[in-house]
Short mmCIF file of C-alpha atoms (C1' of nucleotides) in Angstrom, two decimals:
data_model
loop_
_atom_site.label_atom_id
_atom_site.label_comp_id
_atom_site.label_asym_id
_atom_site.label_seq_id
_atom_site.Cartn_x
_atom_site.Cartn_y
_atom_site.Cartn_z
CA MET D 982 11.35 -28.53 12.18
CA ARG D 983 12.26 -30.18 15.45
CA SER D 984 9.94 -32.94 16.63
CA GLY D 985 7.61 -31.87 19.32
CA SER D 986 7.91 -28.17 18.62
CA ILE D 987 5.24 -26.19 17.01
CA ASP D 988 5.20 -25.32 13.45
CA ARG D 989 6.35 -21.67 13.91
CA LYS D 990 6.30 -20.83 10.30
CA ALA D 991 2.62 -21.73 10.01
CA GLN D 992 1.92 -19.92 13.09
CA ILE D 993 3.53 -16.76 11.75
CA LEU D 994 1.60 -17.08 8.61
CA LYS D 995 -1.77 -17.44 10.50
CA GLU D 996 -1.20 -14.61 12.86
CA SER D 997 0.16 -12.27 10.17
CA THR D 998 -2.83 -13.13 7.79
CA ARG D 999 -5.19 -12.02 10.59
CA LEU D 1000 -3.18 -8.85 11.43
CA PHE D 1001 -2.64 -7.73 7.87
CA SER D 1002 -6.37 -8.23 7.11
CA ASP D 1003 -7.24 -6.19 10.13
CA ALA D 1004 -5.07 -3.28 9.54
CA GLY D 1005 -3.24 -3.39 6.20
CA TYR D 1006 0.49 -3.93 5.45
CA ASP D 1007 1.75 -0.66 6.83
CA LYS D 1008 -0.08 -0.69 10.14
CA VAL D 1009 1.15 -4.12 11.18
CA THR D 1010 4.60 -4.12 12.74
CA ILE D 1011 7.07 -7.09 12.98
CA LYS D 1012 6.71 -6.60 16.70
CA GLN D 1013 2.97 -7.25 16.55
CA ILE D 1014 3.40 -10.37 14.55
CA ALA D 1015 6.20 -11.61 16.87
CA ASP D 1016 4.06 -10.90 20.00
CA ALA D 1017 1.11 -12.77 18.51
CA CYS D 1018 3.46 -15.81 18.14
CA SER D 1019 5.02 -15.27 21.64
CA ILE D 1020 8.57 -14.80 20.19
CA THR D 1021 10.83 -11.88 19.67
CA GLU D 1022 11.39 -9.84 16.52
CA PRO D 1023 14.57 -11.29 15.49
CA ALA D 1024 13.24 -14.86 15.90
CA LEU D 1025 10.81 -13.98 13.11
CA TYR D 1026 13.80 -13.43 10.78
CA ARG D 1027 14.77 -17.18 11.25
CA HIS D 1028 11.66 -18.04 9.29
CA TYR D 1029 11.19 -15.23 6.83
CA ALA D 1030 13.69 -12.91 5.36
CA SER D 1031 11.67 -9.73 5.62
CA LYS D 1032 8.36 -8.26 6.32
CA GLU D 1033 7.64 -8.12 2.52
CA ALA D 1034 8.42 -11.93 2.38
CA ILE D 1035 5.84 -12.65 5.09
CA TYR D 1036 3.23 -10.68 3.18
CA ASP D 1037 4.10 -12.49 -0.07
CA SER D 1038 3.51 -15.69 1.70
CA VAL D 1039 0.22 -14.55 2.94
CA LEU D 1040 -0.95 -13.74 -0.50
CA ASP D 1041 0.36 -17.01 -1.79
CA ALA D 1042 -1.55 -18.89 0.92
CA ILE D 1043 -4.94 -17.47 -0.12
CA GLU D 1044 -4.84 -19.51 -3.25
CA VAL D 1045 -5.02 -22.66 -1.38
CA ARG D 1046 -8.04 -21.59 0.72
CA LEU D 1047 -10.33 -20.90 -2.29
CA GLY D 1048 -11.52 -24.36 -3.41
CA THR D 1049 -14.31 -23.25 -5.83
CA ASP D 1050 -14.27 -26.77 -7.56
CA ASP D 1051 -16.80 -28.14 -4.98
CA LEU D 1052 -19.10 -25.29 -5.53
CA PHE D 1053 -18.88 -25.64 -9.35
CA THR D 1054 -19.68 -29.35 -9.16
CA ALA D 1055 -22.61 -28.75 -6.81
CA LEU D 1056 -23.99 -26.14 -9.03
CA GLU D 1057 -24.31 -28.51 -11.81
CA LYS D 1058 -27.45 -29.92 -10.35
CA HIS D 1059 -29.41 -26.80 -11.10
CA SER D 1060 -31.05 -26.88 -14.59
CA GLU D 1061 -32.98 -23.58 -14.11
CA ILE D 1062 -31.50 -20.13 -13.99
CA GLN D 1063 -33.04 -18.75 -10.84
CA PRO D 1064 -32.09 -21.47 -8.37
CA PHE D 1065 -28.71 -21.74 -9.96
CA LEU D 1066 -27.90 -18.01 -9.61
CA GLU D 1067 -29.33 -18.21 -5.98
CA GLU D 1068 -26.97 -20.77 -4.90
CA PHE D 1069 -23.96 -19.05 -6.77
CA ALA D 1070 -24.81 -15.75 -4.96
CA ILE D 1071 -25.24 -17.47 -1.53
CA HIS D 1072 -22.03 -19.39 -1.70
CA ILE D 1073 -19.92 -16.28 -2.52
CA ILE D 1074 -21.58 -14.24 0.20
CA HIS D 1075 -21.23 -16.96 2.81
CA TYR D 1076 -17.71 -17.50 1.75
CA PHE D 1077 -16.62 -14.01 2.16
CA THR D 1078 -18.60 -13.58 5.45
CA LYS D 1079 -16.45 -16.52 6.78
CA ASN D 1080 -13.24 -15.38 5.25
CA GLU D 1081 -13.61 -11.61 5.44
CA ASP D 1082 -9.81 -11.39 5.76
CA ILE D 1083 -9.27 -12.39 2.19
CA TYR D 1084 -11.36 -9.69 0.66
CA ARG D 1085 -9.81 -7.05 3.00
CA LEU D 1086 -6.42 -8.21 2.03
CA LEU D 1087 -7.28 -8.15 -1.60
CA LEU D 1088 -8.61 -4.65 -1.21
CA PHE D 1089 -5.64 -3.43 0.71
CA SER D 1090 -3.20 -4.90 -1.64
CA ALA D 1091 -5.11 -3.71 -4.73
CA LEU D 1092 -5.37 -0.23 -3.49
CA ARG D 1093 -1.69 -0.19 -2.52
CA GLY D 1094 -0.75 -1.40 -6.02
CA HIS D 1095 0.97 -4.49 -4.59
CA SER D 1096 2.50 -6.59 -7.39
CA LYS D 1097 0.52 -9.69 -6.26
CA ALA D 1098 -2.90 -7.94 -6.19
CA LYS D 1099 -3.78 -8.48 -9.77
CA LYS D 1100 -2.92 -12.22 -9.65
CA VAL D 1101 -4.90 -12.61 -6.49
CA TYR D 1102 -7.82 -10.65 -7.66
CA GLN D 1103 -8.00 -12.64 -10.86
CA MET D 1104 -7.89 -15.77 -9.16
CA ILE D 1105 -10.71 -15.14 -6.75
CA ARG D 1106 -13.08 -13.19 -8.92
CA GLY D 1107 -12.14 -14.45 -12.25
CA SER D 1108 -12.79 -18.20 -11.25
CA TYR D 1109 -16.33 -17.25 -10.38
CA VAL D 1110 -16.82 -15.07 -13.51
CA LYS D 1111 -15.44 -17.73 -15.92
CA PHE D 1112 -17.61 -20.34 -14.65
CA LEU D 1113 -20.73 -18.14 -14.85
CA ILE D 1114 -19.98 -17.21 -18.42
CA MET D 1115 -19.72 -20.90 -19.17
CA ARG D 1116 -23.03 -21.67 -17.52
CA LEU D 1117 -24.86 -18.70 -19.01
CA ASP D 1118 -23.78 -19.75 -22.40
CA ARG D 1119 -25.29 -23.19 -21.81
CA PHE D 1120 -28.54 -21.72 -20.59
CA PHE D 1121 -28.66 -19.60 -23.89
CA GLU D 1122 -28.03 -22.78 -26.00
CA GLU D 1123 -30.72 -24.66 -24.15
CA GLY D 1124 -33.04 -21.86 -25.08
CA LYS D 1125 -33.58 -20.85 -21.47
CA SER D 1126 -32.17 -17.35 -21.54
CA ILE D 1127 -32.35 -14.36 -23.88
CA LYS D 1128 -29.36 -13.30 -26.06
CA LYS D 1129 -26.92 -11.27 -24.16
CA ASN D 1130 -23.10 -10.73 -23.90
CA ASN D 1131 -22.52 -13.30 -21.23
CA GLU D 1132 -19.22 -12.06 -20.47
CA VAL D 1133 -20.52 -8.66 -19.39
CA THR D 1134 -23.55 -10.27 -17.88
CA ALA D 1135 -21.40 -12.64 -15.67
CA ARG D 1136 -19.10 -9.82 -14.60
CA CYS D 1137 -21.94 -7.58 -13.54
CA PHE D 1138 -23.75 -10.20 -11.73
CA THR D 1139 -20.68 -11.42 -9.83
CA GLY D 1140 -19.96 -7.77 -9.18
CA MET D 1141 -23.35 -7.26 -7.64
CA VAL D 1142 -22.91 -10.38 -5.46
CA PHE D 1143 -19.44 -9.30 -4.49
CA ASP D 1144 -20.56 -5.87 -3.57
CA CYS D 1145 -23.32 -7.46 -1.48
CA ALA D 1146 -20.69 -9.65 0.30
CA LEU D 1147 -18.74 -6.39 0.97
CA SER D 1148 -21.77 -4.82 2.57
CA THR D 1149 -22.08 -7.64 5.01
CA THR D 1150 -18.33 -7.44 5.92
CA LEU D 1151 -16.42 -4.24 5.09
CA TRP D 1152 -19.36 -1.89 5.18
CA LYS D 1153 -21.13 -3.71 7.96
CA GLY D 1154 -23.43 -1.40 9.81
CA PHE D 1155 -22.95 1.36 7.35
CA GLN D 1156 -26.23 1.23 5.60
CA GLY D 1157 -28.74 1.48 8.34
CA LYS D 1158 -30.94 -1.55 8.50
CA ALA D 1159 -28.96 -4.82 8.12
CA TYR D 1160 -30.54 -7.58 6.01
CA LYS D 1161 -29.58 -11.28 6.13
CA PRO D 1162 -27.74 -12.33 3.08
CA GLU D 1163 -30.50 -14.85 2.28
CA ASP D 1164 -33.09 -12.18 2.28
CA VAL D 1165 -31.17 -9.94 -0.03
CA VAL D 1166 -30.57 -12.83 -2.43
CA ALA D 1167 -34.22 -13.71 -2.22
CA ASN D 1168 -35.25 -10.31 -3.25
CA ASN D 1169 -32.71 -9.50 -6.05
CA VAL D 1170 -31.54 -12.78 -7.66
CA PRO D 1171 -35.21 -13.30 -8.92
CA ILE D 1172 -35.19 -9.82 -10.41
CA TYR D 1173 -32.08 -10.71 -12.28
CA ALA D 1174 -33.26 -14.15 -13.21
CA ARG D 1175 -36.64 -12.88 -14.47
CA GLY D 1176 -34.72 -10.43 -16.70
CA LEU D 1177 -32.71 -13.21 -18.18
CA VAL D 1178 -35.25 -16.01 -18.83
CA THR D 1179 -36.89 -16.36 -22.28
CA ALA D 1180 -40.42 -15.05 -22.56
CA ASP D 1181 -41.94 -18.60 -22.88
CA GLU D 1182 -40.40 -19.57 -19.61
CA LYS D 1183 -42.23 -16.96 -17.62
CA MET U 503 -4.75 35.14 2.95
CA ARG U 504 -2.64 37.88 1.41
CA SER U 505 -3.89 39.32 -1.86
CA GLY U 506 -1.93 38.21 -4.87
CA SER U 507 -0.65 35.14 -3.00
CA ILE U 508 -1.99 31.77 -4.02
CA ASP U 509 -4.45 30.11 -1.75
CA ARG U 510 -2.09 27.76 0.00
CA LYS U 511 -4.77 25.98 2.16
CA ALA U 512 -6.61 25.12 -0.99
CA GLN U 513 -3.47 24.03 -2.68
CA ILE U 514 -2.61 21.71 0.26
CA LEU U 515 -6.12 20.33 0.15
CA LYS U 516 -5.88 19.53 -3.49
CA GLU U 517 -2.47 18.01 -3.47
CA SER U 518 -3.12 15.95 -0.38
CA THR U 519 -6.35 14.67 -1.77
CA ARG U 520 -4.47 13.40 -4.80
CA LEU U 521 -1.74 11.89 -2.75
CA PHE U 522 -3.89 10.29 -0.18
CA SER U 523 -6.04 8.67 -2.79
CA ASP U 524 -3.01 7.34 -4.58
CA ALA U 525 -1.36 5.72 -1.67
CA GLY U 526 -3.55 5.93 1.44
CA TYR U 527 -3.08 7.89 4.62
CA ASP U 528 -0.08 5.96 6.06
CA LYS U 529 1.90 5.92 2.87
CA VAL U 530 1.85 9.64 2.30
CA THR U 531 4.34 11.91 4.26
CA ILE U 532 4.11 15.42 5.34
CA LYS U 533 7.11 16.09 3.24
CA GLN U 534 5.46 14.73 0.20
CA ILE U 535 2.48 17.08 0.68
CA ALA U 536 4.85 19.87 1.32
CA ASP U 537 7.05 19.14 -1.79
CA ALA U 538 3.88 18.95 -3.83
CA CYS U 539 3.01 22.43 -2.69
CA SER U 540 6.62 23.74 -3.03
CA ILE U 541 6.94 24.68 0.48
CA THR U 542 8.75 23.07 3.48
CA GLU U 543 7.10 20.85 6.18
CA PRO U 544 6.86 23.43 8.91
CA ALA U 545 5.00 25.73 6.48
CA LEU U 546 2.25 23.23 6.27
CA TYR U 547 1.72 23.52 10.00
CA ARG U 548 0.74 27.35 9.52
CA HIS U 549 -2.34 26.03 7.68
CA TYR U 550 -3.15 22.63 9.43
CA ALA U 551 -2.58 21.59 12.95
CA SER U 552 -1.63 18.01 12.01
CA LYS U 553 -1.58 15.41 9.34
CA GLU U 554 -4.85 13.92 10.66
CA ALA U 555 -6.35 17.42 10.40
CA ILE U 556 -5.38 17.62 6.63
CA TYR U 557 -6.99 14.12 6.16
CA ASP U 558 -10.20 15.25 7.89
CA SER U 559 -10.45 18.21 5.69
CA VAL U 560 -9.93 16.04 2.60
CA LEU U 561 -12.84 13.88 3.67
CA ASP U 562 -14.96 16.83 4.49
CA ALA U 563 -14.24 18.45 1.13
CA ILE U 564 -15.73 15.38 -0.77
CA GLU U 565 -19.22 16.34 0.27
CA VAL U 566 -18.94 19.57 -1.58
CA ARG U 567 -17.84 17.70 -4.76
CA LEU U 568 -20.74 15.23 -5.01
CA GLY U 569 -23.48 17.64 -6.08
CA THR U 570 -26.13 14.86 -6.70
CA ASP U 571 -29.02 17.35 -6.77
CA ASP U 572 -28.61 18.09 -10.39
CA LEU U 573 -28.67 14.36 -11.26
CA PHE U 574 -31.76 13.81 -9.24
CA THR U 575 -33.51 16.76 -10.97
CA ALA U 576 -32.52 15.58 -14.48
CA LEU U 577 -33.75 12.13 -13.61
CA GLU U 578 -37.23 13.21 -13.09
CA LYS U 579 -37.80 13.51 -16.75
CA HIS U 580 -37.84 9.66 -17.12
CA SER U 581 -41.16 8.02 -16.59
CA GLU U 582 -40.11 4.56 -17.59
CA ILE U 583 -37.95 2.16 -15.49
CA GLN U 584 -35.24 1.23 -18.00
CA PRO U 585 -34.04 4.56 -19.27
CA PHE U 586 -34.25 5.79 -15.75
CA LEU U 587 -31.98 3.11 -14.48
CA GLU U 588 -29.73 3.62 -17.44
CA GLU U 589 -29.14 7.22 -16.82
CA PHE U 590 -28.81 6.68 -13.09
CA ALA U 591 -25.99 4.12 -13.82
CA ILE U 592 -24.24 6.00 -16.53
CA HIS U 593 -24.02 9.00 -14.22
CA ILE U 594 -22.52 7.24 -11.34
CA ILE U 595 -19.99 5.47 -13.62
CA HIS U 596 -19.04 8.56 -15.32
CA TYR U 597 -18.77 10.40 -12.08
CA PHE U 598 -16.36 7.79 -10.54
CA THR U 599 -14.26 7.69 -13.71
CA LYS U 600 -13.70 11.37 -13.42
CA ASN U 601 -13.35 11.37 -9.61
CA GLU U 602 -11.56 8.08 -9.09
CA ASP U 603 -9.82 9.58 -6.04
CA ILE U 604 -13.14 9.76 -4.14
CA TYR U 605 -13.84 6.10 -4.24
CA ARG U 606 -10.20 5.16 -3.52
CA LEU U 607 -10.27 7.60 -0.47
CA LEU U 608 -13.45 5.95 0.59
CA LEU U 609 -12.01 2.39 0.44
CA PHE U 610 -8.77 3.53 2.14
CA SER U 611 -10.59 5.21 4.91
CA ALA U 612 -13.07 2.32 5.43
CA LEU U 613 -10.31 -0.26 5.54
CA ARG U 614 -8.34 1.83 7.89
CA GLY U 615 -11.45 2.16 10.12
CA HIS U 616 -11.07 6.03 9.99
CA SER U 617 -13.56 7.62 12.15
CA LYS U 618 -15.01 9.48 9.15
CA ALA U 619 -15.32 6.56 6.91
CA LYS U 620 -18.84 5.83 7.92
CA LYS U 621 -20.02 9.37 7.31
CA VAL U 622 -18.39 9.55 4.02
CA TYR U 623 -19.67 6.14 2.95
CA GLN U 624 -23.21 7.11 3.90
CA MET U 625 -22.85 10.35 2.23
CA ILE U 626 -21.69 9.17 -1.15
CA ARG U 627 -23.53 5.94 -1.45
CA GLY U 628 -26.55 6.68 0.77
CA SER U 629 -27.70 9.69 -1.18
CA TYR U 630 -28.05 7.57 -4.48
CA VAL U 631 -29.66 4.68 -2.59
CA LYS U 632 -32.14 6.96 -0.93
CA PHE U 633 -33.18 8.57 -4.16
CA LEU U 634 -33.56 5.29 -5.86
CA ILE U 635 -35.71 3.76 -3.20
CA MET U 636 -37.93 6.88 -3.39
CA ARG U 637 -38.32 6.51 -7.19
CA LEU U 638 -38.77 2.67 -7.17
CA ASP U 639 -41.62 3.15 -4.66
CA ARG U 640 -43.19 5.54 -7.12
CA PHE U 641 -42.89 3.14 -10.04
CA PHE U 642 -44.60 0.61 -7.99
CA GLU U 643 -47.38 3.00 -7.08
CA GLU U 644 -47.72 3.77 -10.60
CA GLY U 645 -48.18 0.08 -11.35
CA LYS U 646 -45.02 -0.02 -13.45
CA SER U 647 -42.90 -2.48 -11.37
CA ILE U 648 -43.61 -5.65 -9.47
CA LYS U 649 -43.69 -5.84 -5.73
CA LYS U 650 -40.34 -5.93 -4.16
CA ASN U 651 -38.40 -4.72 -1.05
CA ASN U 652 -37.21 -1.51 -2.69
CA GLU U 653 -34.70 -0.79 -0.06
CA VAL U 654 -32.84 -4.01 -0.85
CA THR U 655 -33.42 -3.56 -4.52
CA ALA U 656 -31.92 0.00 -4.62
CA ARG U 657 -28.92 -1.20 -2.43
CA CYS U 658 -28.23 -4.01 -4.72
CA PHE U 659 -28.62 -2.01 -8.01
CA THR U 660 -26.53 0.80 -6.62
CA GLY U 661 -23.96 -1.79 -5.62
CA MET U 662 -23.78 -3.36 -8.95
CA VAL U 663 -23.29 0.01 -10.60
CA PHE U 664 -20.67 0.98 -7.91
CA ASP U 665 -18.86 -2.31 -8.53
CA CYS U 666 -18.93 -1.54 -12.26
CA ALA U 667 -17.49 1.88 -11.73
CA LEU U 668 -14.80 0.14 -9.73
CA SER U 669 -14.10 -2.11 -12.54
CA THR U 670 -13.36 0.81 -14.87
CA THR U 671 -11.11 2.51 -12.31
CA LEU U 672 -9.56 0.47 -9.42
CA TRP U 673 -9.61 -2.94 -11.27
CA LYS U 674 -8.92 -1.27 -14.53
CA GLY U 675 -7.29 -3.99 -16.87
CA PHE U 676 -7.63 -6.78 -14.27
CA GLN U 677 -10.45 -8.54 -16.02
CA GLY U 678 -9.27 -9.21 -19.44
CA LYS U 679 -11.16 -7.43 -22.14
CA ALA U 680 -12.14 -3.88 -21.23
CA TYR U 681 -15.80 -2.84 -22.18
CA LYS U 682 -16.95 0.76 -22.41
CA PRO U 683 -19.15 1.70 -19.51
CA GLU U 684 -21.96 2.53 -21.90
CA ASP U 685 -21.82 -1.02 -23.37
CA VAL U 686 -21.92 -2.58 -19.93
CA VAL U 687 -24.91 -0.52 -18.99
CA ALA U 688 -26.64 -1.22 -22.28
CA ASN U 689 -26.15 -5.03 -21.68
CA ASN U 690 -27.06 -5.11 -18.00
CA VAL U 691 -29.56 -2.46 -17.02
CA PRO U 692 -32.21 -3.88 -19.52
CA ILE U 693 -31.84 -7.25 -17.66
CA TYR U 694 -32.47 -5.57 -14.38
CA ALA U 695 -35.21 -3.45 -15.72
CA ARG U 696 -36.94 -6.48 -17.58
CA GLY U 697 -37.02 -8.22 -14.18
CA LEU U 698 -38.66 -5.39 -12.37
CA VAL U 699 -41.34 -4.30 -14.85
CA THR U 700 -45.02 -5.63 -14.60
CA ALA U 701 -45.92 -8.41 -17.15
CA ASP U 702 -48.32 -6.10 -18.85
CA GLU U 703 -45.58 -3.73 -19.74
CA LYS U 704 -43.48 -6.24 -21.65
"C1'" DT E 331 30.88 -37.49 24.69
"C1'" DT E 332 31.33 -33.77 21.39
"C1'" DC E 333 29.86 -30.72 18.30
"C1'" DC E 334 26.86 -28.79 14.80
"C1'" DT E 335 22.61 -26.57 13.88
"C1'" DG E 336 18.14 -24.68 14.50
"C1'" DA E 337 15.63 -21.47 17.13
"C1'" DG E 338 15.70 -18.29 20.46
"C1'" DT E 339 17.46 -14.21 23.28
"C1'" DT E 340 19.09 -9.08 24.38
"C1'" DA E 341 21.03 -5.03 22.71
"C1'" DA E 342 21.92 -1.87 19.06
"C1'" DT E 343 21.58 0.60 14.62
"C1'" DA E 344 19.91 3.21 10.79
"C1'" DT E 345 16.24 5.35 8.91
"C1'" DT E 346 11.92 7.47 8.60
"C1'" DT E 347 8.75 10.59 9.99
"C1'" DA E 348 5.48 13.81 12.55
"C1'" DC E 349 6.16 17.70 14.65
"C1'" DT E 350 8.55 21.96 17.19
"C1'" DA E 351 11.73 25.92 18.20
"C1'" DA E 352 13.76 29.75 16.77
"C1'" DC E 353 14.40 32.87 13.46
"C1'" DA E 354 13.41 35.83 8.97
"C1'" DT E 355 10.80 38.78 5.99
"C1'" DA E 356 7.37 40.90 2.97
"C1'" DC E 357 3.08 43.21 3.09
"C1'" DA E 358 -0.88 45.86 4.90
"C1'" DT E 359 -2.26 49.08 7.80
"C1'" DA E 360 -2.16 52.73 11.70
"C1'" DT V 1475 7.48 55.41 8.60
"C1'" DA V 1476 6.82 51.83 12.02
"C1'" DT V 1477 5.03 47.51 13.24
"C1'" DG V 1478 2.43 43.42 13.73
"C1'" DT V 1479 1.18 39.45 11.37
"C1'" DA V 1480 0.99 35.95 7.95
"C1'" DT V 1481 3.93 33.06 5.98
"C1'" DG V 1482 7.91 31.21 5.23
"C1'" DT V 1483 12.80 29.13 6.44
"C1'" DT V 1484 16.77 26.04 8.83
"C1'" DA V 1485 17.81 23.03 12.19
"C1'" DG V 1486 16.44 20.21 15.24
"C1'" DT V 1487 13.74 16.23 18.52
"C1'" DA V 1488 11.59 12.21 19.82
"C1'" DA V 1489 9.41 8.16 18.66
"C1'" DA V 1490 8.59 4.28 15.80
"C1'" DT V 1491 10.36 0.49 13.42
"C1'" DA V 1492 12.70 -2.79 10.13
"C1'" DT V 1493 16.77 -5.06 10.37
"C1'" DT V 1494 21.33 -6.81 12.14
"C1'" DA V 1495 25.05 -8.28 15.59
"C1'" DA V 1496 26.40 -11.24 18.98
"C1'" DC V 1497 25.63 -14.34 21.99
"C1'" DT V 1498 22.90 -18.66 24.31
"C1'" DC V 1499 21.23 -23.09 24.45
"C1'" DA V 1500 18.81 -27.64 23.80
"C1'" DG V 1501 18.79 -31.70 21.16
"C1'" DG V 1502 20.06 -34.85 17.63
"C1'" DA V 1503 24.03 -37.06 14.84
"C1'" DA V 1504 29.04 -38.49 14.54
#
DNA sequence: TTCCTGAGTTAATATTTACTAACATACATA
DNA sequence: TATGTATGTTAGTAAATATTAACTCAGGAA
């Protein structure tokens, strides 16, 4: 890159991420991306070999944006199930509200059978599930939760939260009355937590 | 329709439903639909005015295929929360396993921002949620469940089940070990039910 | 100064694709 | 038997769109 000039490649990545998540791969044209970057179509090909190459880069870049490590560290402070699950859920919902494009892209590519969909899906969702399994196992060892298949439990709980996140983004306005994510979590996580804790704890 | 001849319009609907749910609106061509019906493209236009018209009909036809009335009648026999929720969940999961195309179509049309997406979504998911709210209200009146915002509760539980249904179809094989829907329900619905029932009941 | 290279342009191409025009024909009915 | 209509065909058209060809030009290195 020449000194003083803008980072065109980064600009293309940013604009195409926005466009692809808005409309999906097929509906976005090279011209749209080029226009969004204020250059012509052939100029795009100086930076990326093809439209597919741009899309690949967009999916690759998602990895960098996840950063779940901070969350997992923060969650260590909770020694009880309910507040732990609440913060876990709130984080996911807020994250996807702020990064709606990620989930849209994920759905688009998964539905289309894109080769990277599996990888991206496992990356995003799998990291949450894996951490939750580990923590649920520990809650059980500490005698705080009843015996369950924690792999299944973790998947389902994460699924419930992801679905809720979807309701506040993709399905926004589809379900009649809109609730704040905090209110939804405050209503439902206690149900789930109450169903998990050992009888003595109640 | 001429006697003895096949119902071409129904055939087009069936084949295009399959194709649209496989690949989404944009990726399906008129030629593909025509080929699937063993006719030429212009012949399609004898039955439908446009590609968009075919898609509209596909979404309209979903309504007919849902048939939740039977389920809701069958569920009346359950007087306890847990078996009720279990049959509710199992039904949805089995239904979407058998009719994977419906959920795929729903997602495609929602992502595409298709004008009918909202209607179809409300139709499919709303009917389950509405019924569940009504039943949860009754469980509470009977003193069988604790006080909750049942609209939120119903949405979340339905969301968890829908997500689980998705895991057995759209996300199949993405999550490592595959569990049978029955096993997933047997693990998770009791958690949720246990979190909902009044203390006396336990 | 000279020249190479990165980054851009305009113009064109090849392909895909929704849709139409014009024509053909078998069947039901008057 | 005659004929209109439903249903099909072949052969287009027009628009969209990914990609390429050929050329321009500014700025740093030799």
